[in-house]
Amino acid sequence: MDKIGTRYDPRNLEKKWYKIWEEKGHFKPSGEGEPYTIVIPPPNITAQLHMGHALNITLQDILIRYKRMRGYNTLWIPGEDHAGIATQNTVEKKLAEEGIHRKDMGREEFLKKVWDWAGEYRKRIVEQIKAIGASCDWSREHFTLDENLNKAVRKAFVSLYKEGYIYRGKYIINWCPRCGTVLSDEEVEHEELEGKFYYIKYYFSDSDKYITIATTRPETMLADTAVAVHPGDDRFKHIIGKEVILPLMNRKLKIIGDPYVDPEFGTGCLKVTPAHDPNDFQIGLRNDLELIEVIDENAKINENGGKYAGLDRYKAREAVVNDLEEKGYLEKIETMQHSVGKCYRCGTIVEPSLSDQWYVKMKPLAERAKLAVQSGEVVFHPERWEKVYIHWLDEIRDWCISRQLWWGHRIPVWYCQDCGKIIVEEETPEECPDCQSKNLKQDEDVLDTWFSSQLWPFTTLGWPDENADLEKYYPTSVLVTAFDIIFFWVARMIMAGYHFKEDKPFSDVYIHQLIRDRKGRKMSKSLGNGIDPLEVIEEYGADPMRFTLAILAAQGKDIKLDTRFIDAYHKFANKIWNATRFVLMNIEDYDGTKLSEGDLKLEDKWILSRLQKTQSIVSNAIDSYDFNIAAKSIYNFFWSEFCDWYIESVKPRLNSDERTIVQNVLISVLDSSFRLLHPFMPFITEELWQKLDVEDGEIIASSWPELKKELLDEDAEEKYSLLMDKVRGIRNVKADLNIPPTSKVQAYFTGSNPDNETKFLIETLANCEVMEFQQNKLSNSVTAYAEEKYTIYVKLVEIDVQNEIKRLEKKLNKSVKEVERFRKKLSNEQFLKNAPEEIIEETKEKLQDATTTKEKLERLIEDLK
RNA sequence: GGAAGCGUAGCUCAGCGGGAGAGCGCUUGCCUUACAAGCAAGAGGUCACAGGUUCGAACCCUGUCGCUUCCACCA
C-alpha cells in the first residue's frame, strides 16, 4: 500500500490523471448504453478563460461524469467559436501596434494572420479547459470556422434562401463605426445616459412664424427631409401640408401627418431623418420621403452635410449647435435621460445608417421554436427562463446576418458583373446561368458568427452529411449555458434544429448564473476584480474550485464569488485527503475478509445507512440539476458523519479483534464516497481511490454506487442519533465548565443503563466513564445535563455551584418558553379541529418532552440550592 | 413603458406551509498519535415593511420600499 503525505497538494496529481484518462480513452463514448450527449458552448477563441467558463464547464463535466458512471453512452463534444468581430478586432489591434491596417495587407494576407493567431489561442483555451478537468472527447473537437462547418453554413444559407427565408434589402441598420460593420439588434447594448435635448426653431417658408422641434441629435438635422406631427393633434392639424425651412441647410421641408408622432413628447413636432433613424425610416416609407445620408461609415459628415462635411459626428454636433445659437434658431437646451445603443464588442455608440444587408425572416421559424417549449419538448431549468424565451420569440424581428468583416464564413452569393444576376449556390459557380459570363464576383461580406453557432448541435455530429453519429447522438440531452445568450444562441439553435433536422437540438436547457465579484459587480479587466480560474487552480487546485462552483450553483441569478469559498472547499479536499490517509494507515494489514451477517456494530449500521441516504440525495439532486444540494449533501456526510462521528467512534475497535470488520466498513464507505464525489472532484478522488485499491481500472470509468436497501436501518439511525445527543450533553457540560476534553469524567445516566455497545461509544466519544446508575443528587461535585429522554449526571472534583445554577437556569428558561408555546397551540380548538392528526400527535409529544425537561431542570436547580 | 429575480446571523447564501440552517468571521477550551488547512463547545436572527389567506406563514396572495437585471423605436 502506498503511503501518502499529510497534506493535499493538487499540483502534480491533476495533470497526471488528466493525461491518463485521455490516453486510456475514457473520454470517448463507451458505445454501450443509452446515449447521453452534450455539446459544449464553444468559448470564443479571443477569450481568456474566466470564471463563467469554469462554472459552465464544471457543471457539464459533473453531468457527464455522473452519467458515464451510471452506464450511459456519454459523449461531450468540445469546440471553440471563431467569434467574428471579437477576433478580427483583436488581430487588427495587434497589427495596429505595428502600424499596419488590414486593408493595407489585403483580405487573403490578413486572414492568414488571423488563422495563425486563432491556432495559437485555440490551443491556449483548450489547455485551460483541460485544466478544469473537462472529460470531453477531444478527438471530436470542432471549430466554428472549420471546413465541414463551412459546408454546413453554405447549405443552410442556400436552402434558407431558396425557401424564401433569406432576403437582401436596404434598411436602417446598427452600424459600428469602430468595427466597420453592421450589428444585429441583439448585438447592440442600450445604456441610459444623460443627454441634451435641443429645441430648434423651424420657420415657415411663407411667414415669420415658426414651430419648435426638440432633438437629442441636432447633427442629424442636416439629413432631415420632413417634419411630422400627429394627424389628430389639434395644435398642428392645420399646418400639415405647409413647408418649413430647415435651418442652416435652407432646404424646404414638408410638414406631414404621421401617427407615429407622440403629441405628448417634446414639442409634438418631429424632425424626420429617414436615413439615420429607424423610426424616421418607416415614416419615410409611409410618406414617400427622400433619403439623404449625411453620416458616413466612419461616423463623419459626408459631402451632403454642406459646410460640416468631414467633421466627426460629435464635432459636427457642436458646430451645428453653435451655428444654430448664433443665428437665433436655438430656443433652449434641456438635459434628459435617454438610452444610447453601443456595440457589444467595443462599446462604441452605434450609428443607425442606411445599408444594403442580408436578413433572415424569423417569424415563421420562431413559431415552431415557441411550440417546442410550450409543449415541453424542450424544457428550461429553472423554468422561469421560458418566459424570457417566449417573450423574445413573440417580439422577434428579422435577423441581419451579413457582416462587413473578413473573418468568418463568406456569404455564398455571387453577382454576375455582366447581367447583374444574383447567384446563390453551395459550390462556387463557374459561370452565370443566365448570360454564361464568367465575370462573377462573390459577396464581400461574411455571416454573423451566430449563424454558424446556431447549427452547432448537429454540425458537431457531422451534418450535413448523414452518418451514424448524427443518428445516434442527435438530439443531444442538455444544453448548459448562462442566460445572457438565450437570444443570441439558445433560441436560434432551437429554430435551426427544427428547421434543418426536423427535431429539437436538446431536451433540456440548464441556465446557470453569471459570476460576479464579491460586491456583485461584473468581473472585468478594467476593474481588476476578476478571479482567474487558472490562478485559482494553481493556488487551490481544480477540485476545490469545481466543488465551490457546484455548491454555489443554486437557482439565483448570479454568483458572488470570493476566494474565501474556494479556500473553504480546499480545506474539504484536505479533509478527504487526511481521512483517507487515516484509513490507509489502518488497512495495511487488511486480509480481504469480507463481512458476514451479524458482524456489524451500531455505528457501522448507522454510517452504512446514512451512506445509502446520501447516495439517493446526491443522485436525485444531480438528476434534477440541483448541484448545490448534491454537493452539500456529500460534504456533510463525509465531513461530519463519516469523519467526525464514525471514524472517531471506531478508533478503539481498530485495536481489537474487530479490526477486520472496521476495515471493511471504512473501505466500503470511503470507496462509495469517492464515487459520489468523483463528478465534483475528479482528480483527488481518482488519486485516492487508486490508493484504496478496491478495483482495477479508473474511478472515472467505475460504476455509480447502487442503493443497497438492505443497509437502510432506521433503528440504528435513531439509536445512534440518541447517542450523539448524549455525547453532546457530556461535552456540553465539560465545555461550559471549562473542563479540558482530555480530562475523563464520570457520567451517570438516569433510566436504564446503556447497553455495553452504547456505553463504550459514549466513553470513546465524550471521553468519560459511564458509571452504573445510582440515585444522584447534585452537589459541589456532581452536575447534570437534562434532556427529555434522560439526565446525565457528571461527577467532577469541584464545581462552582452558583455558576452551575446560572447555567441550568438558562436552559430552564428555554424549556419554559417551549412548554408555553406547545401548550398554547394545543389549547387552540381551531388547531385541534383543522390540523392533521400526525401534527397534533407530534405537538403533544413535544409538549410532553419539553415538560419533562423543564421539570427535571427545576428539580436539579432545587438540588443545587 | 413593460417583465423578471432578489431582500433570512457581521459577510456570502441555502431553506420556500407545521419546533430558524450552512460556510466564512467571532468567543471559549483543546498540539485527543488522519488532518491546527484540525477537534469540541458557544454567542449571534421582530426571516425588508404593511395588510390578507390559514388552526398555523420566512415560506402562499396583495401592496409598499430597497437592490439587480432583461426587454421596448418615444424623437
GROMACS .gro file of N, CA and C (backbone and C1' of nucleotides) in nm, chain A residues 7 260 262 265 270 279 391 397 560 564-565 570-571 574-575 578 581-582 639 644 648 651 732 735 818 821-822 828 830-831 834 836, chain B residues 4-5 11-14 18-19 22-24 28-30 32 34-35 37-43 55 69-75:
model
  320
    7ARG      N    1  -0.047   1.632   0.360
    7ARG     CA    2  -0.120   1.744   0.303
    7ARG      C    3  -0.163   1.719   0.160
  260TYR      N    4  -4.715   5.801  -3.594
  260TYR     CA    5  -4.604   5.762  -3.507
  260TYR      C    6  -4.574   5.870  -3.404
  262ASP      N    7  -4.578   6.119  -3.116
  262ASP     CA    8  -4.644   6.124  -2.987
  262ASP      C    9  -4.663   6.270  -2.947
  265PHE      N   10  -4.493   6.405  -2.635
  265PHE     CA   11  -4.348   6.407  -2.618
  265PHE      C   12  -4.285   6.529  -2.685
  270LEU      N   13  -4.192   6.652  -3.486
  270LEU     CA   14  -4.076   6.564  -3.501
  270LEU      C   15  -4.004   6.595  -3.631
  279ASN      N   16  -3.707   5.472  -3.694
  279ASN     CA   17  -3.848   5.511  -3.697
  279ASN      C   18  -3.875   5.610  -3.809
  391HIS      N   19  -4.114   3.536  -2.475
  391HIS     CA   20  -4.136   3.678  -2.499
  391HIS      C   21  -4.051   3.728  -2.615
  397ARG      N   22  -3.777   4.002  -3.447
  397ARG     CA   23  -3.765   4.079  -3.572
  397ARG      C   24  -3.665   4.008  -3.663
  560LYS      N   25  -2.187   3.555  -0.643
  560LYS     CA   26  -2.084   3.650  -0.598
  560LYS      C   27  -1.970   3.566  -0.544
  564ARG      N   28  -1.255   3.321  -0.057
  564ARG     CA   29  -1.282   3.260   0.074
  564ARG      C   30  -1.353   3.126   0.059
  565PHE      N   31  -1.450   3.123  -0.035
  565PHE     CA   32  -1.526   2.999  -0.054
  565PHE      C   33  -1.435   2.889  -0.103
  570HIS      N   34  -1.121   2.395  -0.036
  570HIS     CA   35  -0.985   2.343  -0.039
  570HIS      C   36  -0.960   2.267   0.091
  571LYS      N   37  -1.011   2.320   0.198
  571LYS     CA   38  -0.998   2.251   0.327
  571LYS      C   39  -1.074   2.119   0.324
  574ASN      N   40  -0.863   1.874   0.165
  574ASN     CA   41  -0.760   1.832   0.260
  574ASN      C   42  -0.816   1.732   0.360
  575LYS      N   43  -0.941   1.755   0.397
  575LYS     CA   44  -1.007   1.664   0.491
  575LYS      C   45  -1.021   1.525   0.428
  578ASN      N   46  -0.688   1.357   0.429
  578ASN     CA   47  -0.640   1.306   0.557
  578ASN      C   48  -0.724   1.192   0.613
  581ARG      N   49  -0.593   0.913   0.442
  581ARG     CA   50  -0.463   0.881   0.499
  581ARG      C   51  -0.481   0.795   0.624
  582PHE      N   52  -0.575   0.834   0.705
  582PHE     CA   53  -0.602   0.758   0.827
  582PHE      C   54  -0.645   0.615   0.793
  639TRP      N   55  -1.774   1.487   0.589
  639TRP     CA   56  -1.700   1.555   0.696
  639TRP      C   57  -1.761   1.527   0.833
  644ASP      N   58  -1.620   1.300   1.158
  644ASP     CA   59  -1.633   1.343   1.297
  644ASP      C   60  -1.696   1.239   1.387
  648GLU      N   61  -1.428   0.857   1.457
  648GLU     CA   62  -1.400   0.873   1.599
  648GLU      C   63  -1.461   0.760   1.682
  651LYS      N   64  -1.226   0.421   1.641
  651LYS     CA   65  -1.082   0.413   1.668
  651LYS      C   66  -1.042   0.301   1.764
  732ASN      N   67  -2.100   1.916   2.641
  732ASN     CA   68  -2.157   2.046   2.675
  732ASN      C   69  -2.126   2.083   2.819
  735ALA      N   70  -1.756   2.157   2.843
  735ALA     CA   71  -1.716   2.286   2.783
  735ALA      C   72  -1.765   2.402   2.867
  818GLU      N   73  -4.070   2.690   2.558
  818GLU     CA   74  -4.119   2.583   2.470
  818GLU      C   75  -4.250   2.527   2.522
  821ARG      N   76  -4.530   2.751   2.451
  821ARG     CA   77  -4.572   2.757   2.311
  821ARG      C   78  -4.659   2.637   2.273
  822PHE      N   79  -4.613   2.520   2.310
  822PHE     CA   80  -4.688   2.399   2.272
  822PHE      C   81  -4.822   2.392   2.344
  828ASN      N   82  -5.566   2.555   2.148
  828ASN     CA   83  -5.640   2.622   2.041
  828ASN      C   84  -5.734   2.522   1.973
  830GLN      N   85  -5.930   2.551   1.722
  830GLN     CA   86  -5.921   2.553   1.577
  830GLN      C   87  -5.808   2.462   1.528
  831PHE      N   88  -5.699   2.470   1.604
  831PHE     CA   89  -5.584   2.386   1.568
  831PHE      C   90  -5.621   2.239   1.577
  834ASN      N   91  -5.854   2.146   1.287
  834ASN     CA   92  -5.809   2.153   1.147
  834ASN      C   93  -5.676   2.087   1.115
  836PRO      N   94  -5.370   1.831   1.075
  836PRO     CA   95  -5.366   1.686   1.052
  836PRO      C   96  -5.333   1.612   1.182
  869A        P   97  -4.350   3.952  -1.404
  869A      O5'   98  -4.201   3.898  -1.382
  869A      C5'   99  -4.159   3.780  -1.450
  869A      C4'  100  -4.011   3.762  -1.433
  869A      C3'  101  -3.962   3.754  -1.290
  869A      O3'  102  -3.983   3.626  -1.234
  869A      C1'  103  -3.823   3.901  -1.410
  870G        P  104  -4.005   3.612  -1.079
  870G      O5'  105  -3.856   3.632  -1.023
  870G      C5'  106  -3.755   3.537  -1.056
  870G      C4'  107  -3.622   3.588  -1.009
  870G      C3'  108  -3.615   3.624  -0.862
  870G      O3'  109  -3.599   3.509  -0.780
  870G      C1'  110  -3.518   3.797  -0.987
  876C        P  111  -2.394   4.196   0.702
  876C      O5'  112  -2.271   4.118   0.639
  876C      C5'  113  -2.171   4.188   0.567
  876C      C4'  114  -2.084   4.087   0.494
  876C      C3'  115  -2.159   4.003   0.391
  876C      O3'  116  -2.159   4.069   0.265
  876C      C1'  117  -2.034   3.861   0.533
  877U        P  118  -2.282   4.044   0.165
  877U      O5'  119  -2.258   3.892   0.123
  877U      C5'  120  -2.156   3.861   0.028
  877U      C4'  121  -2.156   3.714   0.001
  877U      C3'  122  -2.291   3.655  -0.039
  877U      O3'  123  -2.319   3.680  -0.176
  877U      C1'  124  -2.191   3.515   0.121
  878C        P  125  -2.469   3.677  -0.225
  878C      O5'  126  -2.512   3.538  -0.161
  878C      C5'  127  -2.618   3.464  -0.207
  878C      C4'  128  -2.605   3.327  -0.145
  878C      C3'  129  -2.735   3.252  -0.125
  878C      O3'  130  -2.776   3.191  -0.246
  878C      C1'  131  -2.603   3.228   0.069
  879A        P  132  -2.928   3.158  -0.265
  879A      O5'  133  -2.951   3.036  -0.162
  879A      C5'  134  -2.918   2.911  -0.199
  879A      C4'  135  -2.934   2.807  -0.090
  879A      C3'  136  -3.075   2.762  -0.056
  879A      O3'  137  -3.134   2.686  -0.158
  879A      C1'  138  -2.940   2.763   0.137
  883G        P  139  -4.331   2.381   0.678
  883G      O5'  140  -4.428   2.273   0.739
  883G      C5'  141  -4.400   2.205   0.858
  883G      C4'  142  -4.405   2.294   0.977
  883G      C3'  143  -4.370   2.217   1.103
  883G      O3'  144  -4.273   2.288   1.176
  883G      C1'  145  -4.607   2.282   1.098
  884G        P  146  -4.248   2.324   1.311
  884G      O5'  147  -4.113   2.367   1.249
  884G      C5'  148  -4.001   2.425   1.317
  884G      C4'  149  -4.032   2.463   1.458
  884G      C3'  150  -3.915   2.526   1.531
  884G      O3'  151  -3.946   2.662   1.549
  884G      C1'  152  -4.012   2.350   1.659
  887A        P  153  -2.609   2.549   1.146
  887A      O5'  154  -2.538   2.544   1.003
  887A      C5'  155  -2.533   2.422   0.930
  887A      C4'  156  -2.462   2.446   0.800
  887A      C3'  157  -2.331   2.520   0.811
  887A      O3'  158  -2.227   2.430   0.840
  887A      C1'  159  -2.461   2.617   0.639
  888G        P  160  -2.098   2.479   0.912
  888G      O5'  161  -2.024   2.562   0.797
  888G      C5'  162  -1.959   2.494   0.690
  888G      C4'  163  -1.903   2.597   0.594
  888G      C3'  164  -1.816   2.703   0.660
  888G      O3'  165  -1.683   2.658   0.675
  888G      C1'  166  -1.975   2.808   0.522
  889C        P  167  -1.600   2.702   0.798
  889C      O5'  168  -1.572   2.856   0.765
  889C      C5'  169  -1.490   2.892   0.655
  889C      C4'  170  -1.500   3.041   0.630
  889C      C3'  171  -1.467   3.129   0.750
  889C      O3'  172  -1.327   3.147   0.766
  889C      C1'  173  -1.666   3.206   0.649
  893U        P  174  -1.164   3.455   2.355
  893U      O5'  175  -1.214   3.320   2.421
  893U      C5'  176  -1.283   3.322   2.546
  893U      C4'  177  -1.324   3.183   2.584
  893U      C3'  178  -1.214   3.078   2.576
  893U      O3'  179  -1.127   3.084   2.689
  893U      C1'  180  -1.407   2.992   2.476
  894G        P  181  -0.972   3.040   2.672
  894G      O5'  182  -0.983   2.881   2.670
  894G      C5'  183  -1.041   2.814   2.779
  894G      C4'  184  -1.058   2.670   2.744
  894G      C3'  185  -0.938   2.603   2.682
  894G      O3'  186  -0.839   2.573   2.778
  894G      C1'  187  -1.130   2.541   2.563
  895C        P  188  -0.694   2.530   2.729
  895C      O5'  189  -0.725   2.386   2.673
  895C      C5'  190  -0.624   2.317   2.603
  895C      C4'  191  -0.684   2.198   2.537
  895C      C3'  192  -0.594   2.137   2.432
  895C      O3'  193  -0.506   2.045   2.491
  895C      C1'  194  -0.805   2.176   2.337
  897U        P  195  -0.252   1.640   2.116
  897U      O5'  196  -0.295   1.518   2.205
  897U      C5'  197  -0.408   1.519   2.282
  897U      C4'  198  -0.495   1.399   2.251
  897U      C3'  199  -0.498   1.355   2.105
  897U      O3'  200  -0.402   1.252   2.083
  897U      C1'  201  -0.719   1.389   2.186
  899A        P  202  -0.393   0.920   1.433
  899A      O5'  203  -0.421   0.967   1.283
  899A      C5'  204  -0.321   0.960   1.183
  899A      C4'  205  -0.355   1.054   1.070
  899A      C3'  206  -0.373   1.199   1.113
  899A      O3'  207  -0.247   1.265   1.111
  899A      C1'  208  -0.560   1.131   0.983
  900C        P  209  -0.222   1.386   1.211
  900C      O5'  210  -0.297   1.507   1.140
  900C      C5'  211  -0.252   1.556   1.014
  900C      C4'  212  -0.360   1.640   0.952
  900C      C3'  213  -0.405   1.759   1.033
  900C      O3'  214  -0.320   1.870   1.011
  900C      C1'  215  -0.592   1.644   0.947
  902A        P  216  -0.310   2.521   0.990
  902A      O5'  217  -0.441   2.479   0.909
  902A      C5'  218  -0.557   2.569   0.901
  902A      C4'  219  -0.659   2.496   0.815
  902A      C3'  220  -0.673   2.352   0.861
  902A      O3'  221  -0.794   2.315   0.926
  902A      C1'  222  -0.593   2.364   0.633
  903G        P  223  -0.934   2.321   0.905
  903G      O5'  224  -0.986   2.187   0.972
  903G      C5'  225  -0.923   2.063   0.942
  903G      C4'  226  -0.886   1.989   1.069
  903G      C3'  227  -0.990   1.988   1.181
  903G      O3'  228  -1.095   1.899   1.153
  903G      C1'  229  -0.779   2.029   1.273
  904C        P  230  -1.240   1.930   1.202
  904C      O5'  231  -1.230   1.897   1.357
  904C      C5'  232  -1.206   1.765   1.399
  904C      C4'  233  -1.204   1.761   1.548
  904C      C3'  234  -1.323   1.824   1.618
  904C      O3'  235  -1.437   1.742   1.615
  904C      C1'  236  -1.126   1.894   1.724
  905A        P  237  -1.582   1.807   1.609
  905A      O5'  238  -1.599   1.860   1.757
  905A      C5'  239  -1.603   1.769   1.865
  905A      C4'  240  -1.602   1.844   1.994
  905A      C3'  241  -1.709   1.951   2.008
  905A      O3'  242  -1.834   1.894   2.040
  905A      C1'  243  -1.504   2.038   2.079
  906A        P  244  -1.968   1.967   1.992
  906A      O5'  245  -1.973   2.089   2.093
  906A      C5'  246  -1.991   2.064   2.232
  906A      C4'  247  -1.973   2.192   2.307
  906A      C3'  248  -2.067   2.304   2.266
  906A      O3'  249  -2.194   2.288   2.326
  906A      C1'  250  -1.848   2.388   2.285
  907G        P  251  -2.318   2.367   2.273
  907G      O5'  252  -2.258   2.513   2.257
  907G      C5'  253  -2.341   2.624   2.259
  907G      C4'  254  -2.263   2.743   2.306
  907G      C3'  255  -2.314   2.872   2.248
  907G      O3'  256  -2.417   2.922   2.330
  907G      C1'  257  -2.080   2.859   2.217
  908A        P  258  -2.551   2.977   2.260
  908A      O5'  259  -2.509   3.129   2.235
  908A      C5'  260  -2.465   3.211   2.343
  908A      C4'  261  -2.399   3.334   2.289
  908A      C3'  262  -2.481   3.408   2.184
  908A      O3'  263  -2.572   3.497   2.245
  908A      C1'  264  -2.260   3.380   2.106
  920C        P  265  -5.878   2.802   0.928
  920C      O5'  266  -5.778   2.806   1.052
  920C      C5'  267  -5.826   2.846   1.180
  920C      C4'  268  -5.724   2.808   1.284
  920C      C3'  269  -5.582   2.854   1.254
  920C      O3'  270  -5.561   2.987   1.296
  920C      C1'  271  -5.579   2.627   1.315
  934U        P  272  -2.752   4.600  -1.294
  934U      O5'  273  -2.832   4.494  -1.380
  934U      C5'  274  -2.779   4.365  -1.401
  934U      C4'  275  -2.886   4.274  -1.458
  934U      C3'  276  -2.947   4.322  -1.590
  934U      O3'  277  -2.863   4.289  -1.700
  934U      C1'  278  -3.119   4.250  -1.444
  935C        P  279  -2.883   4.367  -1.837
  935C      O5'  280  -3.016   4.300  -1.895
  935C      C5'  281  -3.013   4.168  -1.947
  935C      C4'  282  -3.153   4.126  -1.983
  935C      C3'  283  -3.220   4.210  -2.090
  935C      O3'  284  -3.178   4.173  -2.220
  935C      C1'  285  -3.370   4.181  -1.913
  936C        P  286  -3.174   4.284  -2.334
  936C      O5'  287  -3.328   4.304  -2.366
  936C      C5'  288  -3.404   4.201  -2.426
  936C      C4'  289  -3.550   4.236  -2.423
  936C      C3'  290  -3.589   4.363  -2.499
  936C      O3'  291  -3.598   4.341  -2.638
  936C      C1'  292  -3.692   4.365  -2.288
  937A        P  293  -3.538   4.454  -2.734
  937A      O5'  294  -3.655   4.561  -2.746
  937A      C5'  295  -3.791   4.524  -2.722
  937A      C4'  296  -3.875   4.648  -2.712
  937A      C3'  297  -3.817   4.776  -2.768
  937A      O3'  298  -3.837   4.784  -2.909
  937A      C1'  299  -3.904   4.820  -2.553
  938C        P  300  -3.725   4.849  -2.995
  938C      O5'  301  -3.721   5.002  -2.953
  938C      C5'  302  -3.607   5.081  -2.986
  938C      C4'  303  -3.652   5.216  -3.034
  938C      C3'  304  -3.755   5.282  -2.945
  938C      O3'  305  -3.691   5.354  -2.842
  938C      C1'  306  -3.831   5.291  -3.168
  939C        P  307  -3.732   5.332  -2.690
  939C      O5'  308  -3.716   5.477  -2.629
  939C      C5'  309  -3.829   5.560  -2.606
  939C      C4'  310  -3.858   5.642  -2.726
  939C      C3'  311  -3.827   5.791  -2.710
  939C      O3'  312  -3.704   5.824  -2.768
  939C      C1'  313  -4.058   5.761  -2.752
  940A        P  314  -3.602   5.910  -2.673
  940A      O5'  315  -3.519   6.010  -2.769
  940A      C5'  316  -3.586   6.116  -2.830
  940A      C4'  317  -3.596   6.084  -2.976
  940A      C3'  318  -3.517   6.180  -3.062
  940A      O3'  319  -3.450   6.110  -3.166
  940A      C1'  320  -3.751   6.190  -3.113
   0.00000   0.00000   0.00000
